[in-house]
Tab-separated table of C-alpha atoms and ligand atoms in Angstrom:
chain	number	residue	atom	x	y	z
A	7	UNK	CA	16.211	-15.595	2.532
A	8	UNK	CA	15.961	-12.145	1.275
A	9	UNK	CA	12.809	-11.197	-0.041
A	10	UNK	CA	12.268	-8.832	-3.399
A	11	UNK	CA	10.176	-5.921	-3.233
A	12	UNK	CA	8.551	-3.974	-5.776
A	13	UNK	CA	6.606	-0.717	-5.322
A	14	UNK	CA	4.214	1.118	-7.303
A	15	UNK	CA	3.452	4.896	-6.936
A	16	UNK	CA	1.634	8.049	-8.797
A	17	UNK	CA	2.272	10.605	-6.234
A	18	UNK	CA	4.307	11.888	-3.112
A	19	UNK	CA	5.117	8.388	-2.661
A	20	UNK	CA	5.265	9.020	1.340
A	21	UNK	CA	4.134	5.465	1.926
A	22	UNK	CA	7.173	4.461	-0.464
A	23	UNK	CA	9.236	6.441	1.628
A	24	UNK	CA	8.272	5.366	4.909
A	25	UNK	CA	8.611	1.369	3.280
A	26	UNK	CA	12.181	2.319	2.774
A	27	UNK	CA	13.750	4.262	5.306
A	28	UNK	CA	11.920	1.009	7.383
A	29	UNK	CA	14.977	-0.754	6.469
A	30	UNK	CA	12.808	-3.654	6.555
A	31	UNK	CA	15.051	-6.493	7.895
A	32	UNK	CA	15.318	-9.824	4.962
A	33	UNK	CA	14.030	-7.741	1.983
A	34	UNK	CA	15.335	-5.573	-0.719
A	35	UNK	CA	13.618	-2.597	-2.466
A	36	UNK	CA	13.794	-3.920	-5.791
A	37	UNK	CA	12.500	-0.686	-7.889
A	38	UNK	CA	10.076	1.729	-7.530
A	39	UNK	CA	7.665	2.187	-10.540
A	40	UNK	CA	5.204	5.214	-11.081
A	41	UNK	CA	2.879	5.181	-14.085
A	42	UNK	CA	3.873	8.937	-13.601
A	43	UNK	CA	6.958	10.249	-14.608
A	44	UNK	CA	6.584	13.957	-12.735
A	45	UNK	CA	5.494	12.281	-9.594
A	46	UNK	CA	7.264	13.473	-6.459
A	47	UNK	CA	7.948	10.171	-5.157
A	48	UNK	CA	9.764	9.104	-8.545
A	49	UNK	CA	12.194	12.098	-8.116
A	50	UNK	CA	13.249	11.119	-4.547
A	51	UNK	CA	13.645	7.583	-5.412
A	52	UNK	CA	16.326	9.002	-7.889
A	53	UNK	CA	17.438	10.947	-5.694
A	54	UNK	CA	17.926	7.857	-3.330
A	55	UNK	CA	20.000	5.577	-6.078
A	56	UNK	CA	16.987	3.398	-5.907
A	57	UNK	CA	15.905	1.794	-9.359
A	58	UNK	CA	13.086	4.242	-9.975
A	59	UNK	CA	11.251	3.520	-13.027
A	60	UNK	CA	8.463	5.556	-14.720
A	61	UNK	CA	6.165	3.657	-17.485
A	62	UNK	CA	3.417	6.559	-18.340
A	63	UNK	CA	0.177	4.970	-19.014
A	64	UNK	CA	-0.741	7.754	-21.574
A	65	UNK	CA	1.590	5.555	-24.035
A	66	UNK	CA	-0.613	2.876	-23.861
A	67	UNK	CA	-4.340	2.798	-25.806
A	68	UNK	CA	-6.071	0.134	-23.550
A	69	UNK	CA	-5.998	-0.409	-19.384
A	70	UNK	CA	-5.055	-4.237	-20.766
A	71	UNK	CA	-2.438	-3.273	-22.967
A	72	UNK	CA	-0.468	-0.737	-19.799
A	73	UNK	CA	-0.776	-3.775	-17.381
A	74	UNK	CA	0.596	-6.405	-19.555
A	75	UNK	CA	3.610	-3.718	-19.880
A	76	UNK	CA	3.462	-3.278	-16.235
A	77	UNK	CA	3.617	-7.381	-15.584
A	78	UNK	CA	6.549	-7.694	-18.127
A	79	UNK	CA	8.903	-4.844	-16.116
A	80	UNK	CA	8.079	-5.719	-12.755
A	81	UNK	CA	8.447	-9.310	-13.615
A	82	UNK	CA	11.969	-8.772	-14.441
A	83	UNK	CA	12.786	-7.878	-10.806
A	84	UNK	CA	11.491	-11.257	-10.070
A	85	UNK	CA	9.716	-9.700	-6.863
A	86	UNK	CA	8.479	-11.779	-3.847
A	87	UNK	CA	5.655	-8.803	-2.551
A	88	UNK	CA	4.382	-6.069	-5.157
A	89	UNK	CA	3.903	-2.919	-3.283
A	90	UNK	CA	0.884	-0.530	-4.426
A	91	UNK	CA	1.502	2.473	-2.146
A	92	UNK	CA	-0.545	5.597	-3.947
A	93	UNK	CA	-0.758	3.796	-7.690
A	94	UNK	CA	-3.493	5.649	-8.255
A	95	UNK	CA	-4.873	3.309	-11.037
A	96	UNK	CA	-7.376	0.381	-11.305
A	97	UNK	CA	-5.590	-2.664	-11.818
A	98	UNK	CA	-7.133	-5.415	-14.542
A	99	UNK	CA	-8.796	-8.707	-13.511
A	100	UNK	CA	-5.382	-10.543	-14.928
A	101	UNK	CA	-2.827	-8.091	-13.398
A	102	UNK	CA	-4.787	-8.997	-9.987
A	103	UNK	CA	-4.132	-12.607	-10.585
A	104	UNK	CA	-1.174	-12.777	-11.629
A	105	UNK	CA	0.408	-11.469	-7.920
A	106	UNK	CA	-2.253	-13.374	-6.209
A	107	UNK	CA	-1.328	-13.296	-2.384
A	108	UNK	CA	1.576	-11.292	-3.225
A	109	UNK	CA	0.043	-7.951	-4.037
A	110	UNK	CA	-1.105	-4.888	-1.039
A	111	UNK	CA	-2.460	-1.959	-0.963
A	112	UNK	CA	-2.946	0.505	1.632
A	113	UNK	CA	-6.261	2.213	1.244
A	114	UNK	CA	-6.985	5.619	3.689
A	115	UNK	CA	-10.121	4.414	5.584
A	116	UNK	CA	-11.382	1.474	8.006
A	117	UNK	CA	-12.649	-0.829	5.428
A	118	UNK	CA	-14.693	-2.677	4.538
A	119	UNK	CA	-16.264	1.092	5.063
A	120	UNK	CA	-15.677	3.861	2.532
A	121	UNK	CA	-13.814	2.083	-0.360
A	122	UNK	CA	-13.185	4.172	-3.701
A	123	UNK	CA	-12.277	8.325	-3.855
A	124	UNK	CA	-12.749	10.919	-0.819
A	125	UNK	CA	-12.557	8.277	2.058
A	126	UNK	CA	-12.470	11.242	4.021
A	127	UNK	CA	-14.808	13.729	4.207
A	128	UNK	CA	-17.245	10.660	3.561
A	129	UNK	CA	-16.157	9.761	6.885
A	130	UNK	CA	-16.948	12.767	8.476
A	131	UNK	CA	-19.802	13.894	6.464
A	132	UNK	CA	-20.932	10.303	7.890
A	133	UNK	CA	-20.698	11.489	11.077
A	134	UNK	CA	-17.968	8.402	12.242
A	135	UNK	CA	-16.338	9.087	15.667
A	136	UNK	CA	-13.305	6.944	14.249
A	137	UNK	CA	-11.251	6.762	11.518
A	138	UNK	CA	-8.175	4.856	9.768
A	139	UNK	CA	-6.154	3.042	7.217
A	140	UNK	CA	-6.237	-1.238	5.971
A	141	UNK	CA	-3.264	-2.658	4.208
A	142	UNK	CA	-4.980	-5.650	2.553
A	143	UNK	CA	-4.345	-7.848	-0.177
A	144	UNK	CA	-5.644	-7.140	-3.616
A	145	UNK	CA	-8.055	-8.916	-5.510
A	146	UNK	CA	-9.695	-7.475	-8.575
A	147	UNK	CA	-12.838	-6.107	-7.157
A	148	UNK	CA	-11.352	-3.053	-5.879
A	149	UNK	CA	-10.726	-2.084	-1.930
A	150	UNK	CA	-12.034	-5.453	-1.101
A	151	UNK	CA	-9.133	-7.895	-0.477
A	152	UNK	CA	-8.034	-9.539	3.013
A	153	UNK	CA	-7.196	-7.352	5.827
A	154	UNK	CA	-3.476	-7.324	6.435
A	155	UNK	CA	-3.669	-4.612	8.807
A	156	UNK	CA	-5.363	-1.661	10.631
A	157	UNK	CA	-4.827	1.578	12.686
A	158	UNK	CA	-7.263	3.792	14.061
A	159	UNK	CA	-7.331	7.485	14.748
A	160	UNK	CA	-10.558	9.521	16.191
A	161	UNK	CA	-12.738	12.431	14.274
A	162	UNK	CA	-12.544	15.596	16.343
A	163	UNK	CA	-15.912	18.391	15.587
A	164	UNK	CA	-12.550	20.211	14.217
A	165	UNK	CA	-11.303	18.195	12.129
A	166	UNK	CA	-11.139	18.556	7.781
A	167	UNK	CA	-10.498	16.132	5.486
A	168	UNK	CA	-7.404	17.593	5.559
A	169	UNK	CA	-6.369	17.498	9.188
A	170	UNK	CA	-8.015	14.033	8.808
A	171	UNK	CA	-6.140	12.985	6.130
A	172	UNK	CA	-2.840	13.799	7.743
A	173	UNK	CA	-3.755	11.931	11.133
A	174	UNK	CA	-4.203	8.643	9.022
A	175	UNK	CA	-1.114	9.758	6.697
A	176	UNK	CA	1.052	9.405	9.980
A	177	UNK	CA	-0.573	5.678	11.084
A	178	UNK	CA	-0.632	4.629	7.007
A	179	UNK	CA	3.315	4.765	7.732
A	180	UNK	CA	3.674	2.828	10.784
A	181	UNK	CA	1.137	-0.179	9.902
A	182	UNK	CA	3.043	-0.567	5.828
A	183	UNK	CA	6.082	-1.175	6.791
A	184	UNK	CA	4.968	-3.340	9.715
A	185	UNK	CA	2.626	-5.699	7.494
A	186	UNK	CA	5.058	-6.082	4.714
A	187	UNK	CA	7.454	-6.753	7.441
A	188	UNK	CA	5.511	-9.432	8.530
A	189	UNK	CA	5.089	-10.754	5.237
A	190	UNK	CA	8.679	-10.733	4.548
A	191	UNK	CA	9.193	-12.995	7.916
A	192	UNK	CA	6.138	-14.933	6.481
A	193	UNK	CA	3.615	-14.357	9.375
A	194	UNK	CA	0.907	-13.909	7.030
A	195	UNK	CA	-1.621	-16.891	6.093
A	196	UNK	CA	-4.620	-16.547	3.912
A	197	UNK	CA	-7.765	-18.337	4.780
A	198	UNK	CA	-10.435	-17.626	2.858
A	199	UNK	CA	-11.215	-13.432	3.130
A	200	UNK	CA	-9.322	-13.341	6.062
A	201	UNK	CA	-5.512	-12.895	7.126
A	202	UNK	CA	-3.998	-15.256	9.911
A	203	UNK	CA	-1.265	-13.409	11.497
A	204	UNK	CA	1.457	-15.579	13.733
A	205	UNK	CA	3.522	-12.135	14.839
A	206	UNK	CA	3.582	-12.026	18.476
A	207	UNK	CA	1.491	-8.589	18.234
A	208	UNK	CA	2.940	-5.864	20.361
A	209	UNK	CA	0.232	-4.159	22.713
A	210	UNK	CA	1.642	-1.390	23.690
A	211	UNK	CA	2.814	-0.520	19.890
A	212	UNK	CA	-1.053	-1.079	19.065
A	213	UNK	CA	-2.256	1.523	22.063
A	214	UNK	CA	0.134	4.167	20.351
A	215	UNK	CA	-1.587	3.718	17.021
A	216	UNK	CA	-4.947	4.575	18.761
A	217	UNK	CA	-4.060	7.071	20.434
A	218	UNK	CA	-2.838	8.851	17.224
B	322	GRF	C1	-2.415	7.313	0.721
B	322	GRF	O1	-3.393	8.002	1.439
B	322	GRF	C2	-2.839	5.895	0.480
B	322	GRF	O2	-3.648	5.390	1.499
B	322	GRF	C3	-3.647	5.994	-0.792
B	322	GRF	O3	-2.974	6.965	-1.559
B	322	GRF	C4	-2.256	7.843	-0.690
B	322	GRF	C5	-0.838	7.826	-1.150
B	322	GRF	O4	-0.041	8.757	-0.493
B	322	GRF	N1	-3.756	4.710	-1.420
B	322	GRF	P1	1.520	8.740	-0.699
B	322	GRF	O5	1.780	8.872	-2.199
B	322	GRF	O6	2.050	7.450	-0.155
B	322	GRF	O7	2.022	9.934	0.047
């Protein structure tokens, strides 16, 4: 059965755009929500005939008061998987809850290591040899849900958090669409802080991400 997707963005919405030129097979792209209505991404969702949505928190006078908005429009898509790809807010306790095990993020760095802002150049300034991107499933203490996903790229002496950022830019849209893929063809389990995955995992698909 075909699943319902609904994705939240502020920015570029790359991530968004990788998620639907995936053509991800048993799912529809629902709409595409940005809490921004200037953002990039919003504009080539538009552009797309998608069902692009902006709901600017700057109407709102409390984080509570935006996310109970933001629960009542998404809810009327009646979505399967809620998307955060770039929703560059922090979500309330309740919003968490209510898509419990339906809710992912992508977050730009090998976590549990270097959750929050600048993921980056924290990484390098760190010194770390290696660095990456974790879809994971959100729970209301932030950056800290169970690990969907992973990719790895190395730190070069060279390398800014710019060049960085672009390296794990480029894996961030391989592993998304592959993760809510599998969660579409329910191959996802939850037990306890950790994800059970029953894909038949592809090596040599794995060896490309490292090798990024
Ligand atoms: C990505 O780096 C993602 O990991 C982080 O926000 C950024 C969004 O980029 N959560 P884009 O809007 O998908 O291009």
């Amino acid at each position: 059965m075909t699943k319902k997707i609904v994705i939240l963005i502020s920015g570029n919405g790359s991530n968004m755009q990788a998620i639907v030129n995936a053509n991800i097979k048993n799912a529809t792209i629902a709409a595409i929500i940005s809490n921004n209505e200037n953002a990039p991404g919003i504009l080539w969702a538009e552009q797309q005939g998608l069902n692009a949505i902006s709901l600017n928190h700057k109407s709102f006078t409390s984080r509570e008061a935006y996310d109970s908005a933001l629960v009542k429009l998404i809810d009327q898509f009646e979505p399967d998987l809620v998307v955060l790809a770039g929703f560059m807010r922090i979500l309330s306790q309740s919003f968490c809850q209510h898509y419990q095990d339906r809710l992912m993020n992508i977050h730009p760095s090998l976590l549990p290591a270097f959750p929050g802002l600048n993921t980056h150049q924290n990484a390098i300034d760190s010194g770390c040899k290696i660095a990456g991107c974790t879809v994971h499933f959100v729970t209301p203490e932030l950056d800290n849900g169970p690990i969907i996903a992973q990719a790895a790229v190395s730190i070069n002496s060279q390398d800014t958090s710019e060049t960085l950022a672009k390296k794990v830019l480029d894996c961030e849209h391989i592993i998304y669409p592959m993760a809510i893929q599998d969660f579409v063809f329910n191959h996802l389990s939850i037990k306890g802080n950790k994800v059970i995955n029953q894909r038949k995992h592809d090596n040599n698909h794995q060896e490309k991400i490292l090798n990024f």
